[in-house]
């Protein structure tokens, strides 16, 4: 990678200009001298803008009239003692040369313009301060040079790069790059950029795959070069950010990576706009440079200036070196400033296209503005001197230009391109950036396209503006690579951070039940509202259907029909008993209690209808109260009938004195007493925690079930427990009377009916607690209908069978014959 092995010499060296103003009232001419040759080709990006600015000013009738600018320049990277000593010697020669050999032009006010390397500006500053030269620097803005106490006569032309990190990260976000590498120089400016970049990446959720800090010392770098190469080759990222001086060991490292065929997207600044030849090329891969350059207007006339530079007409020795090398010109024997025997009709346009584009680079633009800054400051100083001198007195240049610094430090002017230039170092604004895509083909051929802009003063989210048509045109040629550590988590999944890995490295896990993620790369899933549920893909919440045990529901309709049919059947049985109320079988079983029991059955069947349909506060209260009271009446009536049967047989036994219990109707008081107790329990229930409407959004997926909340669970089970105690009492009494004579004796039927009743409700409890929603309601309704139907069937179906199908057994004569037969056997 030696410089002399590169025939194009695309190595950027530091270039130091000395600009002097000479009073020339007769004719404004161009003068320039060069003391350090040959000139590296790429340094003409500084020399030509400088010469163009001097040429414009010297031809201007309004800026510095009767004053001409001349310049001398050196170029080299003064990175060792020998080169620095050579500069000091040549600088002394230049200083004496300007002061002694062109005194006829009254040389005044010499200004040094140094750059673009920071190290060069720092090394020559003490020498320039010794001679009290004003120093303007071009190249990237550096906070070190902003110390006015340490550098009182130094001014930076470049705008601040405080928004560069934000601009780069914004571009990465646009292309969905969140896994990028970084290579910087080990210097203060680069480390500050690293700090700024880390801050922006943390905000924008972009991760650094690696950070390579290249040491400045060449020997230290060479000892670690293999490690740096392995680090970038093994990294999974396709995007690498480069930041640092182009004359540092970082540049050596970068050239090594490129020469080894490492293909990456290099995101960097315009200083790294280098076309590198001799490397492999594949048309199906996207690799190249995305360069951020300071945004500035186009300088009109520069292209024409280059095109019209003809060796046979131009006597500038600075440009003569270029013409000597490329157009086979010969030096005149009589005048060293004149070139002879040059090719006819030649210009620098072809050479410019071969070496660098016709647009100004950032550094070239700063050089251009530096010349104009000196010219405007000198112009203002001369105007002030003219105002303070008597009329008709010739204004002469101040011999040491001691006042020029005061004008320069507060100078504001508009350059020919229309941009406002502010020389106040404290008021330097953040730079606006143009974004360029640079793609290198074989043999040094390159493509450079402006694809967008970044303006830090615009509102957040509007700062980056890309030319989508240009990007689409470029994307049609190569395929844009991805730069992510982990693939995006699609909707329906969330990111699961891998322990010990960067934030951009994660796994994707499905969202939990009833949670969604409707965007990519969501950290947490969102829980659907209670009235909504997650779809199968878990990327959208759907509104739940409101359901309840409705009458038009098949299950609700079936239960409602059963309730109505059983109620009608009970009414039919009641009608049969009323019609045959004078028959022995009806009289023998206490007609009044039978009527009460049948009516209570009707209420039991009908109260189940309250459980069907859209629940509301009234129906929820009536459900439990009607159900509890109706069943209490029914069970207490069964208890009363059982006690009546027992008393009837006990009274007929000789020696018993319990006839008054049967005659006085004591069993009939059991019904109101038991019912009043149940009513008291229900009143307490309503007074403490009454039943209410409850929305069950979780029992059934995709549905909201409206049910009645029992309110107080204790009260609910107290009512059931009380009913159970009545049933247990009835069962005990009926079981004791099962062996009594069975002529019209219903003790066995009462025993079986209570046993069936208890079996239904014992089965109900576990089933009820194991179901949810409307199924739970259906279980409760079915238990009411089954237990009521069991009592009805066991108690009254045998009697109806005798009444309707065996009427001969329902007569007093038959009863006497049966009684006589038993007595005879006995």
XYZ file of N, CA and C in Angstrom, residues 210-305:
288
model
N -19.989 -4.168 17.095
C -18.615 -4.104 17.604
C -18.155 -2.656 17.537
N -17.193 -2.333 18.346
C -16.554 -1.017 18.327
C -15.045 -1.251 18.262
N -14.445 -0.851 17.138
C -13.000 -0.988 16.945
C -12.378 0.394 17.083
N -11.530 0.551 18.069
C -10.811 1.807 18.271
C -9.377 1.578 17.801
N -9.037 2.153 16.663
C -7.728 1.940 16.050
C -6.699 2.861 16.717
N -5.648 2.329 17.299
C -4.646 3.184 17.942
C -3.919 4.046 16.917
N -3.457 5.196 17.362
C -2.765 6.121 16.466
C -1.365 5.606 16.150
N -0.740 4.970 17.109
C 0.607 4.459 16.921
C 0.609 3.310 15.916
N 1.425 3.437 14.889
C 1.432 2.442 13.821
C 1.918 1.076 14.310
N 2.937 1.071 15.149
C 3.452 -0.206 15.641
C 2.406 -0.936 16.480
N 1.713 -0.180 17.333
C 0.658 -0.792 18.142
C -0.478 -1.305 17.265
N -0.796 -0.552 16.212
C -1.849 -1.001 15.294
C -1.450 -2.296 14.589
N -0.223 -2.345 14.099
C 0.211 -3.526 13.358
C 0.195 -4.771 14.227
N 0.452 -4.607 15.532
C 0.406 -5.765 16.429
C -1.014 -6.271 16.645
N -1.990 -5.420 16.374
C -3.396 -5.805 16.585
C -4.181 -5.911 15.281
N -3.543 -5.718 14.156
C -4.252 -5.662 12.874
C -5.034 -6.934 12.598
N -4.427 -8.084 12.870
C -5.116 -9.351 12.613
C -6.382 -9.486 13.459
N -6.315 -9.018 14.703
C -7.491 -9.068 15.568
C -8.615 -8.191 15.009
N -8.244 -6.995 14.509
C -9.259 -6.104 13.935
C -9.879 -6.734 12.688
N -9.053 -7.362 11.858
C -9.576 -7.998 10.647
C -10.534 -9.133 10.984
N -10.166 -9.958 11.955
C -11.060 -11.054 12.354
C -12.356 -10.531 12.935
N -12.265 -9.425 13.645
C -13.462 -8.868 14.287
C -14.489 -8.433 13.257
N -14.035 -7.800 12.194
C -14.993 -7.332 11.190
C -15.419 -8.454 10.250
N -14.507 -9.422 9.986
C -14.862 -10.521 9.094
C -15.865 -11.468 9.729
N -15.751 -11.692 11.035
C -16.650 -12.640 11.711
C -17.950 -12.003 12.165
N -18.044 -10.701 12.102
C -19.275 -10.036 12.542
C -20.397 -10.292 11.546
N -21.599 -10.422 12.052
C -22.764 -10.702 11.206
C -23.349 -9.450 10.562
N -22.864 -8.282 10.928
C -23.438 -7.060 10.386
C -22.890 -6.762 9.000
N -23.694 -6.106 8.176
C -23.295 -5.702 6.834
C -23.054 -4.205 6.725
N -23.192 -3.501 7.829
C -23.058 -2.040 7.832
C -22.018 -1.654 8.870
N -21.042 -0.861 8.457
C -19.968 -0.422 9.348
C -19.814 1.089 9.215
N -19.780 1.774 10.352
C -19.562 3.217 10.383
C -18.071 3.488 10.576
N -17.538 4.388 9.750
C -16.130 4.774 9.813
C -16.059 6.243 10.197
N -15.227 6.560 11.191
C -15.064 7.965 11.587
C -13.635 8.183 12.068
N -12.989 9.205 11.529
C -11.625 9.537 11.918
C -10.910 10.249 10.791
N -9.661 10.641 11.041
C -8.851 11.309 10.020
C -8.463 10.319 8.932
N -8.429 10.832 7.715
C -8.083 9.975 6.580
C -6.589 9.740 6.464
N -5.767 10.398 7.301
C -4.331 10.149 7.260
C -3.871 9.333 8.464
N -4.811 8.739 9.182
C -4.487 8.008 10.402
C -4.310 6.524 10.100
N -4.001 5.776 11.139
C -3.915 4.323 10.995
C -5.279 3.727 10.649
N -6.346 4.435 10.949
C -7.682 3.966 10.556
C -7.785 3.872 9.041
N -7.169 4.831 8.327
C -7.191 4.786 6.865
C -6.425 3.577 6.352
N -5.299 3.260 6.989
C -4.540 2.066 6.611
C -5.391 0.817 6.821
N -6.080 0.769 7.965
C -6.943 -0.367 8.282
C -8.085 -0.487 7.279
N -8.671 0.647 6.929
C -9.781 0.640 5.984
C -9.324 0.154 4.609
N -8.178 0.628 4.173
C -7.662 0.184 2.873
C -7.360 -1.310 2.887
N -6.904 -1.815 3.997
C -6.628 -3.246 4.101
C -7.919 -4.045 3.993
N -8.972 -3.586 4.672
C -10.255 -4.281 4.591
C -10.770 -4.315 3.156
N -10.683 -3.163 2.482
C -11.186 -3.082 1.111
C -10.356 -3.943 0.178
N -9.034 -3.919 0.343
C -8.161 -4.711 -0.528
C -8.379 -6.207 -0.331
N -8.812 -6.621 0.856
C -9.085 -8.027 1.125
C -10.457 -8.471 0.634
N -11.194 -7.554 0.009
C -12.494 -7.906 -0.558
C -13.619 -7.960 0.453
N -13.445 -7.314 1.598
C -14.523 -7.275 2.598
C -15.583 -6.303 2.107
N -16.739 -6.812 1.802
C -17.812 -5.995 1.234
C -18.811 -5.625 2.318
N -18.879 -4.357 2.581
C -19.804 -3.821 3.576
C -20.386 -2.509 3.057
N -21.432 -2.077 3.706
C -21.915 -0.713 3.514
C -21.130 0.161 4.487
N -20.330 1.069 3.949
C -19.515 1.943 4.793
C -20.248 3.259 4.974
N -20.666 3.551 6.187
C -21.355 4.806 6.512
C -20.319 5.737 7.125
N -20.068 6.860 6.458
C -18.972 7.713 6.895
C -19.219 9.149 6.449
N -18.182 9.962 6.533
C -18.260 11.362 6.140
C -17.650 11.543 4.761
N -17.797 12.746 4.223
C -17.343 12.982 2.852
C -15.831 12.897 2.721
N -15.086 13.048 3.832
C -13.628 12.945 3.747
C -13.185 11.557 3.292
N -14.044 10.554 3.474
C -13.704 9.183 3.099
C -14.250 8.828 1.721
N -14.551 9.843 0.934
C -15.046 9.632 -0.428
C -13.863 9.267 -1.320
N -13.514 7.997 -1.293
C -12.347 7.529 -2.033
C -12.769 6.388 -2.962
N -12.413 6.510 -4.229
C -12.649 5.423 -5.176
C -11.453 4.485 -5.136
N -11.677 3.271 -4.714
C -10.595 2.299 -4.580
C -10.669 1.296 -5.720
N -9.623 1.160 -6.445
C -9.608 0.246 -7.589
C -8.993 -1.087 -7.188
N -8.828 -1.962 -8.206
C -8.204 -3.270 -8.006
C -8.951 -4.124 -6.984
N -10.226 -4.225 -7.097
C -10.943 -5.118 -6.182
C -12.063 -5.834 -6.930
N -12.489 -6.944 -6.353
C -13.511 -7.753 -7.006
C -14.817 -6.997 -7.081
N -15.604 -7.388 -8.054
C -16.883 -6.719 -8.267
C -17.934 -7.770 -8.590
N -19.057 -7.726 -7.857
C -20.181 -8.624 -8.132
C -21.425 -7.780 -8.288
N -22.156 -8.007 -9.372
C -23.275 -7.132 -9.684
C -24.477 -7.380 -8.785
N -24.537 -8.522 -8.119
C -25.705 -8.853 -7.309
C -25.532 -8.473 -5.847
N -24.506 -7.748 -5.510
C -24.300 -7.374 -4.116
C -24.336 -5.864 -3.972
N -24.844 -5.417 -2.854
C -24.935 -3.988 -2.559
C -23.816 -3.651 -1.579
N -22.811 -2.999 -2.060
C -21.757 -2.537 -1.183
C -21.226 -1.227 -1.726
N -20.739 -0.410 -0.868
C -20.278 0.907 -1.265
C -20.246 1.803 -0.043
N -20.371 3.087 -0.274
C -20.242 4.068 0.797
C -21.462 4.966 0.821
N -21.973 5.185 2.016
C -22.981 6.212 2.238
C -22.285 7.339 2.981
N -22.031 8.421 2.271
C -21.228 9.516 2.814
C -22.111 10.692 3.186
N -21.841 11.270 4.355
C -22.537 12.463 4.816
C -21.635 13.669 4.558
N -22.087 14.553 3.680
C -21.336 15.763 3.341
C -22.123 16.981 3.793
N -21.409 18.040 4.162
C -22.078 19.275 4.547
C -22.861 19.818 3.354
N -24.075 20.183 3.614
C -24.941 20.671 2.537
C -24.564 22.112 2.194
N -24.316 22.375 0.933
C -24.032 23.747 0.494
C -24.499 23.906 -0.940
N -24.712 25.153 -1.310
C -25.192 25.439 -2.654
C -24.078 25.206 -3.670
N -24.463 25.050 -4.902
C -23.491 24.820 -5.968
C -22.804 26.131 -6.335
N -21.498 26.057 -6.525
C -20.720 27.232 -6.913
C -20.781 27.364 -8.434
N -21.469 28.379 -8.864
C -21.577 28.572 -10.316
C -20.254 29.090 -10.874
N -19.910 28.656 -12.044
C -18.698 29.121 -12.712
C -17.490 28.250 -12.481
N -17.552 27.357 -11.483
C -16.368 26.547 -11.190
C -16.093 25.563 -12.329
N -17.140 24.926 -12.812
C -16.952 23.971 -13.906
C -16.374 24.659 -15.138
N -16.897 25.830 -15.455
C -16.375 26.575 -16.610
C -14.942 27.010 -16.371
N -14.630 27.355 -15.119
C -13.258 27.755 -14.782
C -12.279 26.625 -15.054
